[in-house]
Short mmCIF file of C-alpha atoms in Angstrom, two decimals:
data_model
loop_
_atom_site.label_atom_id
_atom_site.label_comp_id
_atom_site.label_asym_id
_atom_site.label_seq_id
_atom_site.Cartn_x
_atom_site.Cartn_y
_atom_site.Cartn_z
CA MET A 1 -184.81 246.01 116.76
CA ALA A 2 -181.23 244.99 116.22
CA SER A 3 -182.39 242.40 113.77
CA LYS A 4 -184.35 244.99 111.83
CA ARG A 5 -181.40 247.38 111.77
CA LYS A 6 -179.17 244.56 110.51
CA MET A 7 -181.52 243.70 107.67
CA THR A 8 -181.77 247.37 106.66
CA SER A 9 -177.99 247.65 106.51
CA SER A 10 -177.71 244.48 104.45
CA SER A 11 -180.37 245.71 102.05
CA THR A 12 -178.57 249.02 101.68
CA ASN A 13 -175.32 247.26 100.87
CA MET A 14 -176.99 245.05 98.26
CA ASN A 15 -178.44 248.06 96.45
CA PHE A 16 -175.19 249.99 96.48
CA ARG A 17 -173.58 250.66 93.10
CA PRO A 18 -170.22 252.41 92.67
CA THR A 19 -169.98 255.67 90.77
CA GLY A 20 -169.84 255.18 86.99
CA TYR A 21 -171.33 251.67 87.11
CA ASP A 22 -172.93 250.58 83.86
CA PRO A 23 -175.29 247.58 84.25
CA GLN A 24 -174.99 246.82 80.51
CA ARG A 25 -171.23 246.51 80.69
CA GLN A 26 -169.65 243.29 81.86
CA ASP A 27 -166.11 242.55 82.82
CA THR A 28 -164.73 240.42 79.99
CA LYS A 29 -161.21 240.08 81.26
CA GLY A 30 -160.02 236.52 80.82
CA THR A 31 -163.00 235.42 78.72
CA ARG A 32 -162.92 234.19 75.13
CA PRO A 33 -164.53 236.32 72.41
CA THR A 34 -167.75 234.88 71.04
CA SER A 35 -168.81 234.67 67.43
CA ASN A 36 -171.36 237.01 65.93
CA PRO A 37 -175.00 235.87 65.58
CA THR A 38 -175.60 233.73 62.50
CA THR A 39 -177.83 235.26 59.83
CA VAL A 40 -180.34 233.41 57.64
CA ARG A 41 -178.06 233.90 54.64
CA GLU A 42 -175.16 232.28 56.48
CA VAL A 43 -177.34 229.35 57.53
CA LEU A 44 -178.41 228.73 53.92
CA LEU A 45 -174.79 228.97 52.81
CA GLN A 46 -173.75 226.46 55.46
CA VAL A 47 -176.46 224.05 54.28
CA LEU A 48 -175.28 224.39 50.67
CA MET A 49 -171.65 223.85 51.70
CA PHE A 50 -172.67 220.79 53.72
CA LEU A 51 -174.45 219.26 50.71
CA CYS A 52 -171.48 219.99 48.44
CA LYS A 53 -169.10 218.32 50.88
CA LYS A 54 -171.34 215.26 51.01
CA ILE A 55 -171.30 215.05 47.20
CA ILE A 56 -167.64 215.68 46.41
CA PHE A 57 -166.22 213.87 49.44
CA PHE A 58 -168.17 210.69 48.90
CA ASP A 59 -165.95 207.77 49.96
CA VAL A 60 -163.28 207.93 47.26
CA ASN A 61 -162.27 204.28 47.66
CA LEU A 62 -165.86 203.21 47.07
CA LYS A 63 -166.11 205.62 44.15
CA VAL A 64 -163.03 204.10 42.50
CA ALA A 65 -164.56 200.63 42.86
CA LEU A 66 -167.82 201.92 41.35
CA TYR A 67 -165.91 203.46 38.45
CA LEU A 68 -164.20 200.21 37.56
CA GLY A 69 -167.23 198.01 38.17
CA SER A 70 -169.53 200.24 36.12
CA LEU A 71 -167.03 200.58 33.28
CA PHE A 72 -166.95 196.81 33.01
CA LEU A 73 -170.58 195.85 33.59
CA VAL A 74 -172.47 198.74 31.95
CA SER A 75 -170.13 198.78 28.95
CA LEU A 76 -170.27 195.00 28.53
CA ILE A 77 -174.06 195.06 28.41
CA GLY A 78 -173.93 197.89 25.88
CA ASP A 79 -171.59 195.90 23.61
CA PHE A 80 -174.13 193.08 23.24
CA ALA A 81 -177.44 194.94 23.74
CA PRO A 82 -177.17 198.59 22.68
CA TYR A 83 -179.03 201.03 24.90
CA PRO A 84 -181.86 203.19 23.53
CA LYS A 85 -180.56 206.36 21.92
CA THR A 86 -181.07 209.67 23.70
CA TYR A 87 -179.83 213.22 23.29
CA PHE A 88 -176.63 212.24 25.11
CA ALA A 89 -175.88 209.60 22.48
CA ARG A 90 -175.21 212.38 19.96
CA SER A 91 -171.57 213.42 19.83
CA ASP A 92 -172.64 217.02 19.19
CA ASN A 93 -174.68 217.38 22.38
CA ILE A 94 -173.92 220.60 24.23
CA PHE A 95 -172.25 218.93 27.23
CA ASN A 96 -169.92 216.89 25.06
CA VAL A 97 -168.96 219.79 22.78
CA TYR A 98 -168.48 222.52 25.37
CA PHE A 99 -167.49 220.58 28.48
CA VAL A 100 -166.10 217.06 27.90
CA LYS A 101 -163.94 218.00 24.90
CA TRP A 102 -162.54 220.84 27.00
CA GLY A 103 -162.63 218.80 30.18
CA TRP A 104 -159.11 219.41 31.43
CA ALA A 105 -159.38 223.14 30.71
CA TRP A 106 -162.53 223.35 32.85
CA THR A 107 -160.78 221.43 35.60
CA LEU A 108 -157.86 223.86 35.55
CA VAL A 109 -160.10 226.95 35.42
CA LEU A 110 -161.60 226.00 38.81
CA SER A 111 -158.88 224.01 40.56
CA VAL A 112 -155.94 226.39 39.92
CA PRO A 113 -157.42 229.54 41.55
CA TYR A 114 -158.82 227.41 44.37
CA LEU A 115 -155.40 225.84 44.97
CA VAL A 116 -153.65 229.24 44.79
CA LEU A 117 -155.98 230.93 47.28
CA THR A 118 -156.14 228.13 49.85
CA SER A 119 -152.42 227.33 49.68
CA PHE A 120 -151.44 231.00 49.78
CA ILE A 121 -153.38 231.41 53.03
CA LEU A 122 -152.00 228.20 54.54
CA CYS A 123 -148.47 229.31 53.59
CA CYS A 124 -149.05 232.72 55.25
CA GLY A 125 -148.56 234.60 51.98
CA ASN A 126 -145.24 232.91 51.15
CA ARG A 127 -145.13 232.84 47.34
CA GLY A 128 -142.03 230.67 47.31
CA LYS A 129 -143.76 227.87 49.20
CA LEU A 130 -146.82 228.21 46.98
CA PHE A 131 -144.87 227.83 43.72
CA LYS A 132 -142.53 225.19 45.12
CA GLU A 133 -144.82 222.99 47.21
CA HIS A 134 -148.35 223.26 45.78
CA LEU A 135 -148.61 224.46 42.18
CA PRO A 136 -146.40 221.59 40.91
CA ARG A 137 -149.27 219.19 41.70
CA ILE A 138 -151.34 220.75 38.91
CA VAL A 139 -148.33 220.78 36.57
CA ILE A 140 -147.73 217.07 37.24
CA ALA A 141 -151.41 216.25 36.72
CA THR A 142 -151.37 218.14 33.41
CA PHE A 143 -148.24 216.28 32.35
CA PHE A 144 -149.86 212.88 32.99
CA TRP A 145 -153.07 213.92 31.25
CA LEU A 146 -151.15 215.03 28.15
CA THR A 147 -148.88 211.96 28.20
CA TRP A 148 -151.70 209.41 28.42
CA THR A 149 -153.92 211.08 25.82
CA LYS A 150 -151.00 211.28 23.39
CA ALA A 151 -150.21 207.63 24.08
CA PHE A 152 -153.81 206.59 23.42
CA ASN A 153 -153.81 208.44 20.11
CA PHE A 154 -150.45 206.91 19.14
CA ILE A 155 -151.72 203.37 19.80
CA GLU A 156 -154.85 203.96 17.75
CA THR A 157 -152.85 205.42 14.85
CA MET A 158 -150.04 202.84 14.78
CA TYR A 159 -152.19 199.74 15.23
CA GLY A 160 -155.21 200.57 13.09
CA ARG A 161 -156.28 200.37 9.48
CA CYS A 162 -158.61 202.18 7.12
CA ASN A 163 -161.73 200.56 5.67
CA ALA A 164 -160.66 201.83 2.26
CA LYS A 165 -157.89 200.05 0.41
CA GLY A 166 -154.67 201.91 -0.38
CA VAL A 167 -155.03 204.40 2.52
CA ASP A 168 -152.37 203.81 5.14
CA THR A 169 -152.62 206.81 7.50
CA LYS A 170 -155.40 207.85 9.85
CA ILE A 171 -155.37 211.46 8.69
CA ALA A 172 -155.72 210.51 5.02
CA CYS A 173 -158.42 208.01 5.88
CA LEU A 174 -160.54 210.49 7.78
CA LYS A 175 -160.02 213.25 5.20
CA GLY A 176 -161.24 210.87 2.51
CA GLY A 177 -164.47 210.29 4.41
CA HIS A 178 -163.55 206.74 5.40
CA PHE A 179 -163.52 205.00 8.78
CA TRP A 180 -160.35 204.16 10.71
CA HIS A 181 -160.43 200.86 12.61
CA GLY A 182 -158.11 201.00 15.60
CA PHE A 183 -157.79 200.17 19.28
CA ASP A 184 -159.22 203.46 20.56
CA ILE A 185 -158.61 203.61 24.31
CA SER A 186 -161.23 206.04 25.58
CA GLY A 187 -159.70 209.43 26.18
CA HIS A 188 -163.07 210.70 27.38
CA ALA A 189 -163.37 208.06 30.09
CA PHE A 190 -159.81 208.79 31.19
CA ILE A 191 -160.26 212.55 31.44
CA LEU A 192 -163.62 212.27 33.20
CA ILE A 193 -162.35 209.89 35.87
CA TYR A 194 -158.96 211.55 36.32
CA SER A 195 -160.48 215.05 36.49
CA SER A 196 -163.01 213.89 39.08
CA LEU A 197 -160.31 212.37 41.29
CA VAL A 198 -158.08 215.45 40.99
CA LEU A 199 -160.99 217.72 41.91
CA ILE A 200 -161.80 215.56 44.95
CA GLU A 201 -158.21 215.68 46.19
CA GLU A 202 -157.59 219.37 45.55
CA ALA A 203 -160.88 220.35 47.22
CA LYS A 204 -159.85 218.88 50.59
CA PRO A 205 -158.58 222.15 52.17
CA ILE A 206 -162.24 223.17 52.62
CA ILE A 207 -162.58 220.47 55.29
CA GLY A 208 -162.37 222.34 58.58
CA TRP A 209 -161.86 225.66 56.78
CA GLU A 210 -164.47 227.38 58.95
CA ASN A 211 -162.42 226.44 62.04
CA ILE A 212 -159.73 228.90 60.96
CA LYS A 213 -162.14 231.76 61.70
CA GLU A 214 -162.45 230.66 65.31
CA HIS A 215 -158.69 230.10 65.62
CA LEU A 216 -158.05 233.62 64.31
CA ARG A 217 -160.52 235.17 66.75
CA ASN A 218 -159.08 233.30 69.75
CA GLU A 219 -155.47 233.92 68.80
CA ASP A 220 -156.16 237.61 68.27
CA HIS A 221 -157.62 237.70 71.78
CA ASN A 222 -154.62 235.82 73.18
CA ARG A 223 -152.13 238.23 71.63
CA ASN A 224 -154.03 241.31 72.78
CA THR A 225 -154.34 240.03 76.37
CA ARG A 226 -150.94 238.30 76.35
CA GLU A 227 -152.54 234.99 77.22
CA ASP A 228 -150.95 231.73 76.17
CA SER A 229 -152.93 228.98 74.46
CA SER A 230 -151.08 225.78 73.69
CA SER A 231 -154.02 224.41 71.69
CA ASN A 232 -154.33 227.17 69.08
CA PRO A 233 -152.66 226.10 65.79
CA LEU A 234 -151.80 229.74 65.00
CA ARG A 235 -149.81 230.36 68.17
CA ASN A 236 -146.40 229.78 66.53
CA LEU A 237 -146.94 232.26 63.68
CA GLU A 238 -145.02 235.50 63.64
CA ASP A 239 -147.04 238.67 64.03
CA ASP A 240 -146.76 239.59 60.34
CA GLU A 241 -147.69 236.04 59.30
CA PHE A 242 -150.70 236.04 61.62
CA GLN A 243 -151.87 239.39 60.28
CA THR A 244 -151.44 238.16 56.69
CA VAL A 245 -153.51 235.04 57.35
CA LYS A 246 -156.19 237.10 59.08
CA GLU A 247 -156.53 239.61 56.23
CA MET A 248 -156.42 237.05 53.40
CA TYR A 249 -158.83 234.66 55.13
CA GLU A 250 -161.47 237.36 55.53
CA LYS A 251 -160.90 238.65 52.00
CA TYR A 252 -160.76 235.42 50.00
CA THR A 253 -162.96 232.94 51.90
CA PRO A 254 -166.15 234.01 50.02
CA LEU A 255 -164.39 233.38 46.69
CA ILE A 256 -163.01 230.06 47.96
CA ARG A 257 -166.55 228.95 48.81
CA ILE A 258 -167.80 229.90 45.33
CA LEU A 259 -164.96 227.98 43.69
CA PHE A 260 -165.62 224.95 45.90
CA ILE A 261 -169.33 224.91 45.01
CA SER A 262 -168.40 225.21 41.32
CA MET A 263 -165.87 222.37 41.62
CA THR A 264 -168.57 220.19 43.18
CA ALA A 265 -170.98 220.95 40.33
CA LEU A 266 -168.26 220.19 37.76
CA GLN A 267 -167.34 216.93 39.46
CA LEU A 268 -171.00 215.91 39.45
CA LEU A 269 -171.22 216.76 35.72
CA TRP A 270 -168.15 214.62 35.03
CA ASP A 271 -169.82 211.64 36.72
CA VAL A 272 -172.99 212.14 34.65
CA MET A 273 -171.02 212.36 31.41
CA LEU A 274 -169.02 209.28 32.39
CA VAL A 275 -172.28 207.32 32.57
CA CYS A 276 -173.14 208.58 29.09
CA THR A 277 -169.73 207.44 27.86
CA MET A 278 -170.34 204.00 29.35
CA LEU A 279 -173.70 203.77 27.60
CA TYR A 280 -172.93 205.02 24.10
CA TYR A 281 -169.21 205.30 23.28
CA HIS A 282 -166.28 202.91 22.80
CA LYS A 283 -165.98 199.23 23.58
CA MET A 284 -165.83 197.78 27.06
CA ILE A 285 -162.10 196.95 27.02
CA GLU A 286 -161.23 200.43 25.73
CA LYS A 287 -163.10 202.09 28.60
CA VAL A 288 -161.87 199.74 31.31
CA LEU A 289 -158.23 200.27 30.30
CA SER A 290 -158.61 204.05 30.30
CA GLY A 291 -160.20 203.89 33.76
CA ILE A 292 -157.35 201.75 35.07
CA PHE A 293 -154.76 204.22 33.75
CA ALA A 294 -156.62 207.15 35.34
CA ILE A 295 -156.96 205.46 38.73
CA LEU A 296 -153.35 204.23 38.81
CA THR A 297 -152.09 207.73 37.95
CA TRP A 298 -154.22 209.27 40.72
CA PHE A 299 -153.10 206.64 43.24
CA PHE A 300 -149.42 207.02 42.38
CA THR A 301 -149.45 210.80 42.80
CA TYR A 302 -152.00 211.66 45.50
CA ARG A 303 -151.79 208.50 47.60
CA ALA A 304 -148.16 207.38 47.28
CA TRP A 305 -145.99 210.29 46.12
CA TYR A 306 -147.31 213.48 47.77
CA PRO A 307 -148.07 212.13 51.28
CA ALA A 308 -144.54 210.72 51.55
CA HIS A 309 -143.05 214.27 51.75
CA SER A 310 -139.75 212.83 50.49
CA LEU A 311 -139.95 214.76 47.24
CA LEU A 312 -141.75 217.93 46.28
CA PRO A 313 -144.57 218.85 45.95
CA ASN A 314 -146.31 218.59 49.32
CA SER A 315 -149.68 217.01 49.95
CA VAL A 316 -152.92 218.96 49.76
CA GLY A 317 -153.59 221.21 52.75
CA HIS A 318 -150.00 221.30 53.96
CA GLY A 319 -148.88 224.70 55.27
CA LYS A 320 -147.36 226.64 58.16
CA PHE A 321 -150.21 225.81 60.53
CA LEU A 322 -152.44 222.78 61.01
CA TYR A 323 -156.18 223.19 61.29
CA GLN A 324 -157.80 219.93 60.19
CA LYS A 325 -158.78 217.15 62.56
CA VAL A 326 -158.18 213.63 61.30
CA LYS A 327 -160.00 210.73 62.88
CA PRO A 328 -157.93 207.83 64.24
CA GLN A 329 -157.38 205.03 61.77
CA PRO A 330 -159.64 201.97 62.25
CA ALA A 331 -158.11 198.89 63.77
CA VAL A 332 -156.53 196.49 61.29
CA PRO A 333 -155.95 192.86 62.35
CA PHE A 334 -152.34 191.69 62.69
CA ARG A 335 -151.07 195.25 62.40
CA LYS A 336 -149.52 197.41 65.06
CA GLN A 337 -151.79 200.41 65.54
CA SER A 338 -150.71 204.02 65.88
CA LEU A 339 -153.18 206.84 66.04
CA ASN A 340 -152.93 209.14 63.06
CA TYR A 341 -153.92 212.60 64.21
CA GLY A 342 -152.80 214.26 61.01
CA ASN A 343 -152.96 218.01 61.34
CA ALA A 344 -154.71 218.06 64.68
CA GLY A 345 -152.09 216.65 67.03
CA PRO A 346 -152.99 214.28 69.86
CA SER A 347 -156.67 214.38 70.73
CA ASN A 348 -158.22 214.90 74.14
CA ARG A 349 -159.25 211.71 75.85
CA SER A 350 -162.71 213.17 76.39
CA ASN A 351 -163.24 212.91 72.64
CA ASP A 352 -163.22 209.13 73.00
CA VAL A 353 -166.36 209.17 75.15
CA PRO A 354 -169.56 208.31 73.18
CA LYS A 355 -171.75 211.37 72.70
CA PHE A 356 -175.39 212.06 71.90
CA MET A 357 -176.12 215.45 70.30
CA GLY A 358 -172.67 216.61 71.35
CA MET A 359 -173.08 215.68 75.04
CA PRO A 360 -171.17 212.75 76.64
CA ILE A 361 -173.37 209.78 77.51
CA TYR A 362 -171.36 209.08 80.64
CA GLN A 363 -168.48 210.66 82.49
CA GLN A 364 -165.11 209.17 81.78
CA LYS A 365 -163.20 208.08 84.85
CA PRO A 366 -159.96 209.98 85.39
CA VAL A 367 -156.78 208.13 84.66
CA THR A 368 -154.24 208.12 87.49
CA VAL A 369 -150.60 207.79 86.68
CA THR A 370 -148.20 206.64 89.34
CA THR A 371 -144.50 207.30 89.16
CA THR A 372 -141.62 205.99 91.20
CA GLU A 373 -138.70 208.09 92.18
#
């Protein structure tokens, strides 16, 4: 009997619900906010963005080697055994007239607004940092493009001759319907390679861009609940800076994605037109030299100058908060190694454990540290 009474009391307690209890409502105190369900449209957009990243961020060192090797080999074959003529062999084809001849303008039309929007967000709306640390990269690139193309034209004009006797200048030769023989370093090959490399470098802020959304959501939760998170890259921003980043990120990210997809399509077009230039235009030495000038200019600016941070401007993606994760550098023989975490800071040791489908294959043993007093 006592046992039965005890069970009845326990059952009554289990079914008890306080006044005002809502079974659909859960206590979320101390829990992180979760992201909204992903729609089909967002999934398709993510797939498209993934494909674009695979195209434009193809190993740039390998791409540079392919540029130089193709300029030499494909052009050399064309010098001795001309390729069959196609629509792209005509200088008046639509891509050459409306895109290649205006190549740098197309590059600026897409890269400048993309740079302004991404850098403005990373600088928390600070116009001074935008104009001082990021826009000068495009100005410098334009300066080198103009300098080299003028130099190529000067060399062709000064060290050439007309096929008609008594005509000493290139302008008079061409106006008279004659042909000017000169060392014509390929301006098209230069602009196509240099524009491609500039687009690849300036597009890099999109890497990890979606992570900012999660950082904003978590940091907003932390500030509302007065929790402290040492791992959130936005934790050191002032309240007005945080609010500025939040508003601009939500407002401009769709446009940034459109610009990035367009930059990828343009970079792909430049590669296609470069192949056409290799096949049908200029001599091998003229194309190889222009490619060397383009690659050296890109290497000097984006690989040597900007990452050094000794002189302005800053490197791509630099701002008031760090959101990109950089993998550790591979081991190099006879060289003292130091992990380069870039914008991410030191990584968690659990990241070093091999994973399959995101799950660790084995549990890493804890590391014990002993100290002596």
